[in-house]
mmCIF file of C-alpha atoms in Angstrom:
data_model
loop_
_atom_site.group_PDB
_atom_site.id
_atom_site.type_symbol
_atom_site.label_atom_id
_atom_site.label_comp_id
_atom_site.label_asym_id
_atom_site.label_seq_id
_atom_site.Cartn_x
_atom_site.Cartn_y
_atom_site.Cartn_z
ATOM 1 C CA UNK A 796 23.119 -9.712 -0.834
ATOM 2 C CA UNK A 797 19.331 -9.113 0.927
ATOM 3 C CA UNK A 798 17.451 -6.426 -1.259
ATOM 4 C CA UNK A 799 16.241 -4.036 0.339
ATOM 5 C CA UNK A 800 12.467 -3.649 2.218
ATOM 6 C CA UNK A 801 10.246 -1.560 0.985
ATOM 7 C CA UNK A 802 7.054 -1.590 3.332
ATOM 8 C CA UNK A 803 3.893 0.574 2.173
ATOM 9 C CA UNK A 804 1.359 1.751 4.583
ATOM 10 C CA UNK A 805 -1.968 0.903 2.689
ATOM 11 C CA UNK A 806 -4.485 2.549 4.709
ATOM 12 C CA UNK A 807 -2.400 5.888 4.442
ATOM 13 C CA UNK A 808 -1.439 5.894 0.632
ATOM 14 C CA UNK A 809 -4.784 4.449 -0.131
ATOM 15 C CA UNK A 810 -6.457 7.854 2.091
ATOM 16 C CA UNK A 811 -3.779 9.766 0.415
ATOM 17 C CA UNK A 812 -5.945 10.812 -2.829
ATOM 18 C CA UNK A 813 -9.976 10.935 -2.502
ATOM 19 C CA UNK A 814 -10.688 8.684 -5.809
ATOM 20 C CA UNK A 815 -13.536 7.050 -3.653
ATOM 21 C CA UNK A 816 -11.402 4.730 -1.977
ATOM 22 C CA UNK A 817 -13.506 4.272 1.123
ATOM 23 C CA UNK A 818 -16.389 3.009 -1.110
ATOM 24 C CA UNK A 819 -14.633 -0.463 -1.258
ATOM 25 C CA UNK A 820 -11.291 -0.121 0.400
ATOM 26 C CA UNK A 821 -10.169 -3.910 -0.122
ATOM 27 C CA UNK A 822 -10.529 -2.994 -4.323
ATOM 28 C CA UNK A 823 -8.772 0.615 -3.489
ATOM 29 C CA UNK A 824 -5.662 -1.995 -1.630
ATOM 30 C CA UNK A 825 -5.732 -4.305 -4.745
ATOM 31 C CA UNK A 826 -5.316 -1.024 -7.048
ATOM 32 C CA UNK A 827 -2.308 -0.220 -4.703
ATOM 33 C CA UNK A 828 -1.130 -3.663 -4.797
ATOM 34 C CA UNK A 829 -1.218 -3.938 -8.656
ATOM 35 C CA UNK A 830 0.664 -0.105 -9.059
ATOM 36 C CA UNK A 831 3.559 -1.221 -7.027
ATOM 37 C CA UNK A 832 4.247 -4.424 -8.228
ATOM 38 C CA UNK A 833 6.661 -2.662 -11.126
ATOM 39 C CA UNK A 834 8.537 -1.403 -8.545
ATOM 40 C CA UNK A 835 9.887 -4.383 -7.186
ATOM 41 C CA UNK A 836 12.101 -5.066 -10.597
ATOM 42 C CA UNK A 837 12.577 -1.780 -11.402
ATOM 43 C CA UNK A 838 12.878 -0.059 -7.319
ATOM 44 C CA UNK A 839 11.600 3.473 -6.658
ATOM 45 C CA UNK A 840 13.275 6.555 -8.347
ATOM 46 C CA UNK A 841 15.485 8.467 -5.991
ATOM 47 C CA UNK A 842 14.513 6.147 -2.910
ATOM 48 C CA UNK A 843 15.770 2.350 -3.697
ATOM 49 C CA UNK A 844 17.154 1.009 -6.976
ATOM 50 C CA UNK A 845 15.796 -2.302 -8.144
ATOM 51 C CA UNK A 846 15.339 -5.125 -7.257
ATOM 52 C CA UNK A 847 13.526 -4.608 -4.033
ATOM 53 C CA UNK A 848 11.445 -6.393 -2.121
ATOM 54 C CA UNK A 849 7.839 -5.127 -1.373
ATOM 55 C CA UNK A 850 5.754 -5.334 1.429
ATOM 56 C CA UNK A 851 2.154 -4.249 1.434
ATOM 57 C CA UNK A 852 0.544 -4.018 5.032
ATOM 58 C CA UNK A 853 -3.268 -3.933 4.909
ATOM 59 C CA UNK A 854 -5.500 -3.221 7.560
ATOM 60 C CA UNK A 855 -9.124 -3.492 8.455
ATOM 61 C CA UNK A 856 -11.683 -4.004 5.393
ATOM 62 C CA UNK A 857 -9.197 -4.584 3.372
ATOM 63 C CA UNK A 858 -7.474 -7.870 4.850
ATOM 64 C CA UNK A 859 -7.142 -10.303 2.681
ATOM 65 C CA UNK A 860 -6.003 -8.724 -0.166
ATOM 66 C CA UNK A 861 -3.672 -11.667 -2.178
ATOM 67 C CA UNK A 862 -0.291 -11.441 -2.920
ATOM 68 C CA UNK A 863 0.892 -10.565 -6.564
ATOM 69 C CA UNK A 864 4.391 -11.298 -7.836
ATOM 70 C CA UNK A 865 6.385 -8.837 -6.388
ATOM 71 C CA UNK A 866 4.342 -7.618 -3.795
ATOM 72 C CA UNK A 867 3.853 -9.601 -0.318
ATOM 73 C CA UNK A 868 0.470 -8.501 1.469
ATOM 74 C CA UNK A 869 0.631 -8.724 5.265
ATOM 75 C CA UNK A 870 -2.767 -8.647 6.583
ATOM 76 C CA UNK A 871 -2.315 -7.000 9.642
ATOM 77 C CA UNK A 872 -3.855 -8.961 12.654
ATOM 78 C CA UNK A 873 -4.490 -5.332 14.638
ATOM 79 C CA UNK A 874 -3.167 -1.939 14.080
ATOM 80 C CA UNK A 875 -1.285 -1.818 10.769
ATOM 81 C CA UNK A 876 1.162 0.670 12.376
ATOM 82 C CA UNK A 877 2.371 -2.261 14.918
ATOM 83 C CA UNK A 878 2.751 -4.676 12.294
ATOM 84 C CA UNK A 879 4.654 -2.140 9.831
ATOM 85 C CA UNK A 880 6.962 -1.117 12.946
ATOM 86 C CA UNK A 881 7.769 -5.078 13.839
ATOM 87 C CA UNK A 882 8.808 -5.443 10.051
ATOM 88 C CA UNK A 883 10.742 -2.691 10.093
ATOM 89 C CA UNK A 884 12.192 -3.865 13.900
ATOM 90 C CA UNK A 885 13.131 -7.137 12.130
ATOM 91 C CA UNK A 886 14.643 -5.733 9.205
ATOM 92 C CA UNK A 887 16.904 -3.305 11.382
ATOM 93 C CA UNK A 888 18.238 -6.740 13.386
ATOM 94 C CA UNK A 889 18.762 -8.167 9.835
ATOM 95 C CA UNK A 890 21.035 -5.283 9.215
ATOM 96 C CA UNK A 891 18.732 -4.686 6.124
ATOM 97 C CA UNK A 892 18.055 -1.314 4.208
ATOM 98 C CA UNK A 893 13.933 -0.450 5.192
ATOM 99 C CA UNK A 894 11.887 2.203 3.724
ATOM 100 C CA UNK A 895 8.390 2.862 5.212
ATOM 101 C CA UNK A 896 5.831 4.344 3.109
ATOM 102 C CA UNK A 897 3.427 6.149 4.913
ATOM 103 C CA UNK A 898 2.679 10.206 5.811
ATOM 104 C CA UNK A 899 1.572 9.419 9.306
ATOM 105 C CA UNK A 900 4.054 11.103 11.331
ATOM 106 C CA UNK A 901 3.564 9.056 14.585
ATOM 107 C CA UNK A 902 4.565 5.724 12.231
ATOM 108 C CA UNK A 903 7.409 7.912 11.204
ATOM 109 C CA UNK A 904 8.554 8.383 14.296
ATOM 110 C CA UNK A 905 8.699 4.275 15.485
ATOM 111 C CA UNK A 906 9.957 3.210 12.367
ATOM 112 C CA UNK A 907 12.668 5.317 12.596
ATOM 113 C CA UNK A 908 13.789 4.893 15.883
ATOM 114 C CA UNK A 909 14.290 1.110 14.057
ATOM 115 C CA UNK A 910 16.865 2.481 11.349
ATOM 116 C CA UNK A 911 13.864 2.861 8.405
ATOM 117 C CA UNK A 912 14.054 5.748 6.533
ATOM 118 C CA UNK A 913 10.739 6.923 5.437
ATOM 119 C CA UNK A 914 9.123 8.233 1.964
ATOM 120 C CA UNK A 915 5.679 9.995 1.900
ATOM 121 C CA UNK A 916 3.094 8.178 -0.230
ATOM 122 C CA UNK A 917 3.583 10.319 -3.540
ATOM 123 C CA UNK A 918 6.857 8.594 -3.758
ATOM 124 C CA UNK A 919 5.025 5.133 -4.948
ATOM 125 C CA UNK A 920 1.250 6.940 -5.873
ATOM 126 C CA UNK A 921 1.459 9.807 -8.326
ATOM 127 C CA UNK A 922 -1.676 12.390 -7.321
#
């Protein structure tokens, strides 16, 4: 059985809490990176249950971030939106459960007309 896909939006969970993020947003992704990495044993309370398979789209400044174990980085090659909304189109013909993290409500709306369900960033980023 395929675990299930859990794709974060970077640039929106990163934005989510003012920490100084956007003084060196590729370091502010590899934070991000390294805090979801239990997840992908363990899953996310009350959204997946372990083990699931993490996706971590990056954007801009912060392409290039390296994988970790447990955490694929997909460096997107233009809008992060399009590239989290073909993973979640190619998880949907896979027939396999997708959860998009993200709070941007336009992203919301294409992932879901894929089959994702969607979780707002607190979910994997406590404030």
């Amino acid at each position: 059985m395929t675990s299930p896909l859990l794709i974060v939006d970077a640039a929106n969970v990163v934005g989510s809490v003012p920490d100084g993020w956007w003084r060196d947003r590729r370091a502010a992704a590899e934070r991000l990176r390294d805090h979801l990495a239990p997840y992908a044993a363990a899953g996310v309370p009350g959204v997946l249950a372990g083990p699931v398979d993490i996706v971590l789209v990056v954007e801009g400044q912060a392409r290039g971030v390296e994988p970790v174990e447990g955490v694929r980085v997909v460096s997107a090659p233009g809008s992060g939106d399009d590239t989290i909304t073909e993973l979640a189109r190619e998880a949907a013909a896979a027939d396999r459960r997708c959860v998009v993290v993200t709070a941007d409500r336009e992203l919301r709306r294409r992932v879901t007309a894929h089959g994702a369900d969607c979780a707002g960033p607190r979910t994997v980023r406590s404030v």
